[in-house]
Amino acid sequence: MLMDNIQIKVFFYPHPYLRDRQLDTIRRWPVSNICNPEIAVNRVGAQVPKSKAVQVKIKRPWKQILPLLNIKFRPKSAPLSSVVYVWGGLIASGAFIIDIDNPWSLVGYNLRAMSLYRWIIKNILLSKRCKEIRCMSESCRLSLKELFGEQVYLKASVHYPKISQVVHELPEISNECRFLFVGTQFELKGGEALLKAFSRVYQRLGTGHLDIITHLPEKFESLAKSCPGIHIHPAQFTREQIHQEFMTKADVLIHPTYVDSFGMVILEALSYGLAVIATDIYAIHEMVWPNENGTLLTPPISIWNGVMPSKYYYHLSSINQHIQNSDTKLFESQLEAAIEKFIVDETWRISARKNSIKIIKERFAC
């Protein structure tokens, strides 16, 4: 492993936009091996702003519209002897490490551009300059195999995000099952189907508590207010606040997303011993094991077809319209059944939560 070589100095590329998991990578890297540790000091992970989260049509920047290769110049401040660590892109000169959640970041998520640059990308990835290909999931590594072949697949390795804080035993289980949804982009994460499914369960059973942390579009406010068991919280909390104020009190995370390639919130939920109800897209099955620590559902629409993009990914700017035009009745019914099972079957709830702790310790803990 490159990071075990104490002679190697890593220079983290100064991306203006870094998520929590990326900052965690910097902070957990041996400080003596970092050229620029200050890049993560007093910095909070970037989040999707409300204005973008609630927009009907996703506006793509010009870099995603034009068929461009995501290749960056080596930073002038990086020592010549250092290896540049970059997320989602390539470095034009010198040694580098690449860290990706899915390979289409290499063309700025312009999927049609991949056919133009596939040969160039493959040769750069197999070059001696590319010291390491770090995949966020096995699904990402399999995508590389589909795109670039066996050699790139064998050079790549999976580096799951690591979680330092893990509960060792469950807190006292309350009589009322508490569910949690966390996602700024409400519609893309299956929020409407969740509101409808949970409302029907609550109407039938008269119990259940659902905390929703999001930027809720105005058109869903009346539906949310109609169910006494649903509690809406604006997406203005830090990650630590979400952990301490919500995850410590919840039993089940519900993440019915249509768009994720991983879903860090799932990993964080496992670390607090939460069971999970989620959609089976891209890498989520690597964290949620059916009949072990949760339930996986087939979504009515997804940007993924296995580890390759579906037709909807090619029209991502219109994904909200595709969601609105999709028939979600079957999905809502399956989501409803999964929610109800966790409410009425306390044995399943406890077993799934215990298995989440086991899975996080075995695969994702520091």
mmCIF file of C-alpha atoms in Angstrom:
data_model
loop_
_atom_site.group_PDB
_atom_site.id
_atom_site.type_symbol
_atom_site.label_atom_id
_atom_site.label_comp_id
_atom_site.label_asym_id
_atom_site.label_seq_id
_atom_site.Cartn_x
_atom_site.Cartn_y
_atom_site.Cartn_z
ATOM 1 C CA MET A 1 0.000 0.000 0.000
ATOM 2 C CA LEU A 2 1.287 3.435 -0.942
ATOM 3 C CA MET A 3 0.203 5.077 2.288
ATOM 4 C CA ASP A 4 2.350 2.602 4.225
ATOM 5 C CA ASN A 5 5.486 3.937 2.528
ATOM 6 C CA ILE A 6 6.785 6.497 5.010
ATOM 7 C CA GLN A 7 9.045 8.025 2.342
ATOM 8 C CA ILE A 8 6.055 9.190 0.280
ATOM 9 C CA LYS A 9 4.717 12.691 0.872
ATOM 10 C CA VAL A 10 1.149 13.339 -0.240
ATOM 11 C CA PHE A 11 -0.121 16.712 -1.393
ATOM 12 C CA PHE A 12 -3.915 16.879 -1.286
ATOM 13 C CA TYR A 13 -5.315 18.752 -4.263
ATOM 14 C CA PRO A 14 -6.922 21.993 -2.997
ATOM 15 C CA HIS A 15 -10.438 21.399 -4.275
ATOM 16 C CA PRO A 16 -12.718 24.328 -3.374
ATOM 17 C CA TYR A 17 -15.548 21.832 -2.755
ATOM 18 C CA LEU A 18 -14.777 19.008 -0.329
ATOM 19 C CA ARG A 19 -17.350 16.737 1.329
ATOM 20 C CA ASP A 20 -17.082 15.359 4.851
ATOM 21 C CA ARG A 21 -15.734 11.988 3.704
ATOM 22 C CA GLN A 22 -12.945 13.723 1.765
ATOM 23 C CA LEU A 23 -11.996 15.852 4.749
ATOM 24 C CA ASP A 24 -12.016 12.680 6.850
ATOM 25 C CA THR A 25 -9.506 11.096 4.440
ATOM 26 C CA ILE A 26 -7.140 14.043 4.927
ATOM 27 C CA ARG A 27 -7.512 14.066 8.701
ATOM 28 C CA ARG A 28 -6.891 10.334 9.010
ATOM 29 C CA TRP A 29 -3.820 10.300 6.775
ATOM 30 C CA PRO A 30 -0.566 10.136 8.804
ATOM 31 C CA VAL A 31 0.188 13.806 9.391
ATOM 32 C CA SER A 32 3.908 13.276 8.914
ATOM 33 C CA ASN A 33 3.174 12.131 5.347
ATOM 34 C CA ILE A 34 1.106 15.184 4.337
ATOM 35 C CA CYS A 35 2.560 18.266 2.701
ATOM 36 C CA ASN A 36 -0.497 20.456 3.291
ATOM 37 C CA PRO A 37 -2.465 19.251 6.375
ATOM 38 C CA GLU A 38 -3.865 22.767 6.846
ATOM 39 C CA ILE A 39 -6.284 22.146 3.976
ATOM 40 C CA ALA A 40 -8.672 20.367 6.363
ATOM 41 C CA VAL A 41 -8.230 22.582 9.441
ATOM 42 C CA ASN A 42 -11.441 24.223 10.707
ATOM 43 C CA ARG A 43 -13.254 23.201 7.539
ATOM 44 C CA VAL A 44 -16.810 21.868 7.331
ATOM 45 C CA GLY A 45 -17.883 19.532 4.552
ATOM 46 C CA ALA A 46 -19.755 21.185 1.679
ATOM 47 C CA GLN A 47 -23.507 20.576 1.390
ATOM 48 C CA VAL A 48 -26.035 21.100 -1.391
ATOM 49 C CA PRO A 49 -27.605 24.571 -0.848
ATOM 50 C CA LYS A 50 -31.369 24.923 -0.561
ATOM 51 C CA SER A 51 -31.667 26.868 -3.827
ATOM 52 C CA LYS A 52 -30.135 23.952 -5.717
ATOM 53 C CA ALA A 53 -31.851 21.215 -3.693
ATOM 54 C CA VAL A 54 -35.391 22.379 -4.500
ATOM 55 C CA GLN A 55 -34.946 23.404 -8.146
ATOM 56 C CA VAL A 56 -37.204 21.560 -10.581
ATOM 57 C CA LYS A 57 -34.687 21.316 -13.420
ATOM 58 C CA ILE A 58 -31.092 20.591 -12.466
ATOM 59 C CA LYS A 59 -28.820 23.222 -13.953
ATOM 60 C CA ARG A 60 -25.499 21.757 -15.002
ATOM 61 C CA PRO A 61 -22.347 23.895 -15.107
ATOM 62 C CA TRP A 62 -20.726 24.349 -18.515
ATOM 63 C CA LYS A 63 -17.969 21.907 -17.555
ATOM 64 C CA GLN A 64 -20.613 19.158 -17.436
ATOM 65 C CA ILE A 65 -22.277 20.238 -20.663
ATOM 66 C CA LEU A 66 -19.160 20.285 -22.839
ATOM 67 C CA PRO A 67 -17.461 16.903 -23.410
ATOM 68 C CA LEU A 68 -14.334 17.600 -21.364
ATOM 69 C CA LEU A 69 -11.754 15.380 -19.717
ATOM 70 C CA ASN A 70 -11.499 16.132 -15.997
ATOM 71 C CA ILE A 71 -7.744 16.670 -15.910
ATOM 72 C CA LYS A 72 -6.069 19.210 -13.668
ATOM 73 C CA PHE A 73 -2.692 20.897 -13.702
ATOM 74 C CA ARG A 74 -0.325 19.880 -10.952
ATOM 75 C CA PRO A 75 -0.548 22.554 -8.225
ATOM 76 C CA LYS A 76 2.477 24.858 -8.247
ATOM 77 C CA SER A 77 2.701 24.643 -4.467
ATOM 78 C CA ALA A 78 3.071 20.844 -4.539
ATOM 79 C CA PRO A 79 6.692 19.770 -3.908
ATOM 80 C CA LEU A 80 8.208 17.999 -6.919
ATOM 81 C CA SER A 81 8.853 14.877 -4.856
ATOM 82 C CA SER A 82 5.256 14.636 -3.609
ATOM 83 C CA VAL A 83 2.365 12.567 -4.912
ATOM 84 C CA VAL A 84 -0.761 14.632 -5.600
ATOM 85 C CA TYR A 85 -3.946 13.137 -4.158
ATOM 86 C CA VAL A 86 -6.943 14.124 -6.271
ATOM 87 C CA TRP A 87 -10.670 13.318 -6.021
ATOM 88 C CA GLY A 88 -12.593 12.539 -9.167
ATOM 89 C CA GLY A 89 -10.027 13.723 -11.687
ATOM 90 C CA LEU A 90 -6.624 13.182 -13.259
ATOM 91 C CA ILE A 91 -3.377 15.146 -12.891
ATOM 92 C CA ALA A 92 -1.674 16.331 -16.084
ATOM 93 C CA SER A 93 1.922 15.769 -14.944
ATOM 94 C CA GLY A 94 3.805 14.041 -12.170
ATOM 95 C CA ALA A 95 2.809 11.305 -9.761
ATOM 96 C CA PHE A 96 -0.728 11.201 -8.398
ATOM 97 C CA ILE A 97 -3.295 9.139 -6.505
ATOM 98 C CA ILE A 98 -6.877 9.146 -7.732
ATOM 99 C CA ASP A 99 -9.882 8.689 -5.435
ATOM 100 C CA ILE A 100 -13.297 8.159 -7.072
ATOM 101 C CA ASP A 101 -16.866 7.305 -6.093
ATOM 102 C CA ASN A 102 -17.673 6.372 -9.689
ATOM 103 C CA PRO A 103 -15.561 6.619 -12.884
ATOM 104 C CA TRP A 104 -17.769 9.160 -14.649
ATOM 105 C CA SER A 105 -16.291 11.893 -12.465
ATOM 106 C CA LEU A 106 -13.300 11.597 -14.819
ATOM 107 C CA VAL A 107 -15.363 13.264 -17.558
ATOM 108 C CA GLY A 108 -17.203 15.685 -15.286
ATOM 109 C CA TYR A 109 -20.251 13.376 -15.214
ATOM 110 C CA ASN A 110 -20.833 14.054 -18.913
ATOM 111 C CA LEU A 111 -21.527 10.433 -19.789
ATOM 112 C CA ARG A 112 -21.345 10.907 -23.535
ATOM 113 C CA ALA A 113 -17.791 12.190 -23.152
ATOM 114 C CA MET A 114 -16.586 8.832 -21.833
ATOM 115 C CA SER A 115 -16.502 7.289 -25.310
ATOM 116 C CA LEU A 116 -14.294 10.176 -26.487
ATOM 117 C CA TYR A 117 -11.729 9.886 -23.716
ATOM 118 C CA ARG A 118 -11.901 6.232 -22.662
ATOM 119 C CA TRP A 119 -8.606 5.266 -24.344
ATOM 120 C CA ILE A 120 -6.781 8.313 -22.922
ATOM 121 C CA ILE A 121 -8.120 7.690 -19.411
ATOM 122 C CA LYS A 122 -7.174 4.001 -19.527
ATOM 123 C CA ASN A 123 -3.597 4.793 -20.522
ATOM 124 C CA ILE A 124 -3.218 7.421 -17.799
ATOM 125 C CA LEU A 125 -4.629 5.072 -15.159
ATOM 126 C CA LEU A 126 -2.229 2.304 -16.215
ATOM 127 C CA SER A 127 0.754 4.658 -16.368
ATOM 128 C CA LYS A 128 3.499 4.706 -13.746
ATOM 129 C CA ARG A 129 2.458 8.247 -12.869
ATOM 130 C CA CYS A 130 -0.798 6.907 -11.448
ATOM 131 C CA LYS A 131 0.441 5.423 -8.202
ATOM 132 C CA GLU A 132 -2.892 4.245 -6.862
ATOM 133 C CA ILE A 133 -6.552 4.045 -7.909
ATOM 134 C CA ARG A 134 -8.709 4.211 -4.799
ATOM 135 C CA CYS A 135 -12.361 3.245 -5.244
ATOM 136 C CA MET A 136 -14.988 4.210 -2.713
ATOM 137 C CA SER A 137 -16.770 0.887 -3.247
ATOM 138 C CA GLU A 138 -16.507 -2.465 -5.000
ATOM 139 C CA SER A 139 -19.262 -1.275 -7.328
ATOM 140 C CA CYS A 140 -17.004 1.589 -8.411
ATOM 141 C CA ARG A 141 -14.185 -0.902 -9.071
ATOM 142 C CA LEU A 142 -16.534 -3.052 -11.164
ATOM 143 C CA SER A 143 -17.499 0.033 -13.174
ATOM 144 C CA LEU A 144 -13.808 0.546 -13.942
ATOM 145 C CA LYS A 145 -13.630 -3.036 -15.154
ATOM 146 C CA GLU A 146 -16.603 -2.555 -17.477
ATOM 147 C CA LEU A 147 -15.131 0.647 -18.896
ATOM 148 C CA PHE A 148 -11.387 0.023 -19.027
ATOM 149 C CA GLY A 149 -10.809 -3.705 -18.651
ATOM 150 C CA GLU A 150 -9.113 -6.190 -16.356
ATOM 151 C CA GLN A 151 -5.780 -4.388 -15.971
ATOM 152 C CA VAL A 152 -7.328 -1.242 -14.547
ATOM 153 C CA TYR A 153 -9.611 -3.337 -12.345
ATOM 154 C CA LEU A 154 -6.630 -5.212 -10.876
ATOM 155 C CA LYS A 155 -4.695 -2.001 -10.286
ATOM 156 C CA ALA A 156 -7.656 -0.436 -8.469
ATOM 157 C CA SER A 157 -8.465 -1.194 -4.849
ATOM 158 C CA VAL A 158 -11.438 -0.528 -2.610
ATOM 159 C CA HIS A 159 -11.027 1.939 0.231
ATOM 160 C CA TYR A 160 -14.306 2.305 2.058
ATOM 161 C CA PRO A 161 -14.815 5.494 4.062
ATOM 162 C CA LYS A 162 -13.844 4.744 7.638
ATOM 163 C CA ILE A 163 -15.915 5.480 10.716
ATOM 164 C CA SER A 164 -14.132 6.195 13.991
ATOM 165 C CA GLN A 165 -17.085 6.422 16.359
ATOM 166 C CA VAL A 166 -19.028 3.175 16.624
ATOM 167 C CA VAL A 167 -21.521 2.239 19.332
ATOM 168 C CA HIS A 168 -20.746 -1.070 21.004
ATOM 169 C CA GLU A 169 -24.206 -1.858 22.272
ATOM 170 C CA LEU A 170 -27.724 -0.666 21.595
ATOM 171 C CA PRO A 171 -29.363 1.924 23.830
ATOM 172 C CA GLU A 172 -32.628 1.024 25.477
ATOM 173 C CA ILE A 173 -35.215 0.287 22.790
ATOM 174 C CA SER A 174 -38.321 2.471 23.001
ATOM 175 C CA ASN A 175 -41.830 1.151 22.405
ATOM 176 C CA GLU A 176 -42.360 3.539 19.505
ATOM 177 C CA CYS A 177 -40.189 2.820 16.471
ATOM 178 C CA ARG A 178 -38.348 5.948 15.373
ATOM 179 C CA PHE A 179 -37.368 6.463 11.735
ATOM 180 C CA LEU A 180 -34.973 8.998 10.251
ATOM 181 C CA PHE A 181 -34.562 10.476 6.757
ATOM 182 C CA VAL A 182 -31.588 12.734 5.985
ATOM 183 C CA GLY A 183 -31.185 14.275 2.541
ATOM 184 C CA THR A 184 -31.100 17.828 1.237
ATOM 185 C CA GLN A 185 -32.420 16.844 -2.206
ATOM 186 C CA PHE A 186 -35.815 15.582 -1.107
ATOM 187 C CA GLU A 187 -37.281 14.418 -4.416
ATOM 188 C CA LEU A 188 -34.087 12.785 -5.694
ATOM 189 C CA LYS A 189 -33.891 10.761 -2.475
ATOM 190 C CA GLY A 190 -37.412 9.356 -2.798
ATOM 191 C CA GLY A 191 -38.967 11.725 -0.284
ATOM 192 C CA GLU A 192 -42.437 11.894 -1.832
ATOM 193 C CA ALA A 193 -42.842 8.103 -1.843
ATOM 194 C CA LEU A 194 -41.685 8.042 1.777
ATOM 195 C CA LEU A 195 -44.273 10.634 2.870
ATOM 196 C CA LYS A 196 -47.081 8.673 1.250
ATOM 197 C CA ALA A 197 -45.942 5.275 2.540
ATOM 198 C CA PHE A 198 -45.321 6.406 6.111
ATOM 199 C CA SER A 199 -48.602 8.324 6.274
ATOM 200 C CA ARG A 200 -50.552 5.191 5.332
ATOM 201 C CA VAL A 201 -48.730 3.094 7.949
ATOM 202 C CA TYR A 202 -49.371 5.702 10.640
ATOM 203 C CA GLN A 203 -53.033 5.979 9.668
ATOM 204 C CA ARG A 204 -53.412 2.215 9.987
ATOM 205 C CA LEU A 205 -51.337 1.608 13.157
ATOM 206 C CA GLY A 206 -51.508 4.970 14.929
ATOM 207 C CA THR A 207 -47.838 4.770 15.899
ATOM 208 C CA GLY A 208 -44.377 5.479 14.504
ATOM 209 C CA HIS A 209 -42.164 8.562 14.513
ATOM 210 C CA LEU A 210 -40.402 9.904 11.410
ATOM 211 C CA ASP A 211 -37.864 12.733 11.568
ATOM 212 C CA ILE A 212 -37.105 14.244 8.159
ATOM 213 C CA ILE A 213 -34.077 16.520 7.766
ATOM 214 C CA THR A 214 -34.269 18.182 4.371
ATOM 215 C CA HIS A 215 -35.026 21.210 2.246
ATOM 216 C CA LEU A 216 -38.705 20.360 1.845
ATOM 217 C CA PRO A 217 -40.259 21.703 -1.376
ATOM 218 C CA GLU A 218 -43.356 23.772 -0.640
ATOM 219 C CA LYS A 219 -45.626 21.447 -2.633
ATOM 220 C CA PHE A 220 -45.090 18.649 -0.069
ATOM 221 C CA GLU A 221 -45.737 20.691 3.084
ATOM 222 C CA SER A 222 -49.449 19.871 3.371
ATOM 223 C CA LEU A 223 -48.810 16.153 2.916
ATOM 224 C CA ALA A 224 -46.145 16.190 5.622
ATOM 225 C CA LYS A 225 -48.341 18.168 8.045
ATOM 226 C CA SER A 226 -51.293 15.821 7.547
ATOM 227 C CA CYS A 227 -49.521 12.992 9.419
ATOM 228 C CA PRO A 228 -48.900 13.544 13.174
ATOM 229 C CA GLY A 229 -46.021 11.056 13.083
ATOM 230 C CA ILE A 230 -43.972 13.080 10.588
ATOM 231 C CA HIS A 231 -41.655 15.809 11.886
ATOM 232 C CA ILE A 232 -39.877 18.079 9.393
ATOM 233 C CA HIS A 233 -36.554 19.719 10.295
ATOM 234 C CA PRO A 234 -34.799 22.224 7.975
ATOM 235 C CA ALA A 235 -31.431 20.990 6.669
ATOM 236 C CA GLN A 236 -29.338 23.369 8.736
ATOM 237 C CA PHE A 237 -27.592 20.981 11.113
ATOM 238 C CA THR A 238 -23.926 20.054 11.179
ATOM 239 C CA ARG A 239 -23.022 16.408 10.747
ATOM 240 C CA GLU A 240 -22.239 16.193 14.469
ATOM 241 C CA GLN A 241 -25.628 17.652 15.381
ATOM 242 C CA ILE A 242 -27.413 15.132 13.169
ATOM 243 C CA HIS A 243 -25.496 12.355 14.871
ATOM 244 C CA GLN A 244 -26.121 13.494 18.423
ATOM 245 C CA GLU A 245 -29.653 14.880 18.144
ATOM 246 C CA PHE A 246 -31.177 12.375 15.742
ATOM 247 C CA MET A 247 -29.142 9.218 15.127
ATOM 248 C CA THR A 248 -28.710 8.526 18.818
ATOM 249 C CA LYS A 249 -32.502 8.495 19.170
ATOM 250 C CA ALA A 250 -33.490 6.671 15.972
ATOM 251 C CA ASP A 251 -34.019 2.980 15.234
ATOM 252 C CA VAL A 252 -34.148 2.915 11.431
ATOM 253 C CA LEU A 253 -32.688 5.077 8.684
ATOM 254 C CA ILE A 254 -34.859 5.298 5.557
ATOM 255 C CA HIS A 255 -32.897 6.148 2.414
ATOM 256 C CA PRO A 256 -35.119 5.473 -0.636
ATOM 257 C CA THR A 257 -32.809 7.273 -3.046
ATOM 258 C CA TYR A 258 -32.912 7.153 -6.839
ATOM 259 C CA VAL A 259 -29.501 8.706 -7.502
ATOM 260 C CA ASP A 260 -26.749 7.797 -5.013
ATOM 261 C CA SER A 261 -23.565 5.953 -5.878
ATOM 262 C CA PHE A 262 -22.757 5.272 -2.212
ATOM 263 C CA GLY A 263 -24.716 7.112 0.496
ATOM 264 C CA MET A 264 -22.452 8.217 3.360
ATOM 265 C CA VAL A 265 -25.458 8.794 5.595
ATOM 266 C CA ILE A 266 -26.061 5.026 5.568
ATOM 267 C CA LEU A 267 -22.562 4.347 6.831
ATOM 268 C CA GLU A 268 -22.968 6.942 9.566
ATOM 269 C CA ALA A 269 -26.310 5.414 10.558
ATOM 270 C CA LEU A 270 -24.720 1.956 10.867
ATOM 271 C CA SER A 271 -22.151 3.389 13.256
ATOM 272 C CA TYR A 272 -25.001 4.345 15.602
ATOM 273 C CA GLY A 273 -26.594 0.930 15.327
ATOM 274 C CA LEU A 274 -29.487 1.909 13.075
ATOM 275 C CA ALA A 275 -31.230 -0.572 10.815
ATOM 276 C CA VAL A 276 -31.723 0.624 7.232
ATOM 277 C CA ILE A 277 -34.449 0.660 4.604
ATOM 278 C CA ALA A 278 -32.913 1.702 1.285
ATOM 279 C CA THR A 279 -33.044 1.244 -2.450
ATOM 280 C CA ASP A 280 -30.759 -1.297 -4.086
ATOM 281 C CA ILE A 281 -28.700 0.958 -6.358
ATOM 282 C CA TYR A 282 -24.970 0.956 -7.104
ATOM 283 C CA ALA A 283 -22.991 0.400 -3.855
ATOM 284 C CA ILE A 284 -25.756 0.547 -1.250
ATOM 285 C CA HIS A 285 -25.978 -3.270 -1.065
ATOM 286 C CA GLU A 286 -22.393 -3.249 0.218
ATOM 287 C CA MET A 287 -23.690 -1.643 3.436
ATOM 288 C CA VAL A 288 -27.257 -2.930 3.690
ATOM 289 C CA TRP A 289 -27.661 -6.700 3.752
ATOM 290 C CA PRO A 290 -31.243 -7.940 3.289
ATOM 291 C CA ASN A 291 -32.619 -9.915 6.234
ATOM 292 C CA GLU A 292 -29.463 -9.027 8.185
ATOM 293 C CA ASN A 293 -29.423 -5.312 8.997
ATOM 294 C CA GLY A 294 -32.220 -3.956 6.843
ATOM 295 C CA THR A 295 -34.324 -4.071 3.709
ATOM 296 C CA LEU A 296 -33.379 -3.274 0.114
ATOM 297 C CA LEU A 297 -36.080 -2.181 -2.313
ATOM 298 C CA THR A 298 -36.125 -1.924 -6.093
ATOM 299 C CA PRO A 299 -36.691 1.737 -6.990
ATOM 300 C CA PRO A 300 -39.219 2.762 -9.656
ATOM 301 C CA ILE A 301 -36.520 4.849 -11.317
ATOM 302 C CA SER A 302 -32.737 4.982 -10.928
ATOM 303 C CA ILE A 303 -29.779 6.612 -12.621
ATOM 304 C CA TRP A 304 -28.014 3.231 -12.342
ATOM 305 C CA ASN A 305 -28.418 -0.075 -14.119
ATOM 306 C CA GLY A 306 -26.196 -2.273 -11.979
ATOM 307 C CA VAL A 307 -22.773 -0.596 -12.044
ATOM 308 C CA MET A 308 -23.413 1.229 -15.314
ATOM 309 C CA PRO A 309 -25.488 4.347 -15.954
ATOM 310 C CA SER A 310 -29.123 3.917 -16.897
ATOM 311 C CA LYS A 311 -30.871 6.025 -19.524
ATOM 312 C CA TYR A 312 -31.911 8.447 -16.779
ATOM 313 C CA TYR A 313 -28.296 9.335 -15.966
ATOM 314 C CA TYR A 314 -27.939 10.578 -19.533
ATOM 315 C CA HIS A 315 -30.779 13.003 -18.825
ATOM 316 C CA LEU A 316 -29.853 13.921 -15.265
ATOM 317 C CA SER A 317 -30.877 17.558 -15.662
ATOM 318 C CA SER A 318 -34.479 16.371 -16.126
ATOM 319 C CA ILE A 319 -34.435 13.644 -13.472
ATOM 320 C CA ASN A 320 -37.052 15.388 -11.309
ATOM 321 C CA GLN A 321 -39.512 15.361 -14.187
ATOM 322 C CA HIS A 322 -38.811 11.670 -14.791
ATOM 323 C CA ILE A 323 -39.447 10.977 -11.108
ATOM 324 C CA GLN A 324 -42.744 12.876 -11.200
ATOM 325 C CA ASN A 325 -43.825 10.929 -14.281
ATOM 326 C CA SER A 326 -42.944 7.535 -12.799
ATOM 327 C CA ASP A 327 -45.512 5.161 -11.331
ATOM 328 C CA THR A 328 -44.377 4.761 -7.719
ATOM 329 C CA LYS A 329 -47.425 2.895 -6.368
ATOM 330 C CA LEU A 330 -45.670 -0.504 -6.144
ATOM 331 C CA PHE A 331 -42.581 1.075 -4.624
ATOM 332 C CA GLU A 332 -44.683 2.919 -2.039
ATOM 333 C CA SER A 333 -46.404 -0.364 -1.160
ATOM 334 C CA GLN A 334 -43.053 -2.127 -0.640
ATOM 335 C CA LEU A 335 -41.744 0.798 1.384
ATOM 336 C CA GLU A 336 -44.913 0.760 3.440
ATOM 337 C CA ALA A 337 -44.494 -2.955 4.202
ATOM 338 C CA ALA A 338 -40.846 -2.487 5.219
ATOM 339 C CA ILE A 339 -41.766 0.362 7.586
ATOM 340 C CA GLU A 340 -44.642 -1.570 9.116
ATOM 341 C CA LYS A 341 -42.476 -4.632 9.741
ATOM 342 C CA PHE A 342 -39.999 -2.607 11.771
ATOM 343 C CA ILE A 343 -42.850 -1.103 13.821
ATOM 344 C CA VAL A 344 -44.701 -4.319 14.659
ATOM 345 C CA ASP A 345 -41.758 -6.745 14.876
ATOM 346 C CA GLU A 346 -39.523 -5.613 17.707
ATOM 347 C CA THR A 347 -37.379 -8.745 17.431
ATOM 348 C CA TRP A 348 -36.522 -7.886 13.809
ATOM 349 C CA ARG A 349 -35.823 -4.289 14.760
ATOM 350 C CA ILE A 350 -33.359 -5.273 17.488
ATOM 351 C CA SER A 351 -31.695 -7.992 15.393
ATOM 352 C CA ALA A 352 -31.199 -5.657 12.421
ATOM 353 C CA ARG A 353 -29.730 -2.943 14.627
ATOM 354 C CA LYS A 354 -27.282 -5.372 16.228
ATOM 355 C CA ASN A 355 -26.211 -6.597 12.806
ATOM 356 C CA SER A 356 -25.557 -3.022 11.688
ATOM 357 C CA ILE A 357 -23.052 -2.678 14.527
ATOM 358 C CA LYS A 358 -21.466 -5.978 13.515
ATOM 359 C CA ILE A 359 -21.182 -4.962 9.840
ATOM 360 C CA ILE A 360 -19.708 -1.543 10.576
ATOM 361 C CA LYS A 361 -17.090 -3.051 12.886
ATOM 362 C CA GLU A 362 -16.096 -5.750 10.421
ATOM 363 C CA ARG A 363 -15.925 -3.648 7.242
ATOM 364 C CA PHE A 364 -15.889 0.074 7.946
ATOM 365 C CA ALA A 365 -14.478 0.884 11.387
ATOM 366 C CA CYS A 366 -11.075 2.527 11.773
#
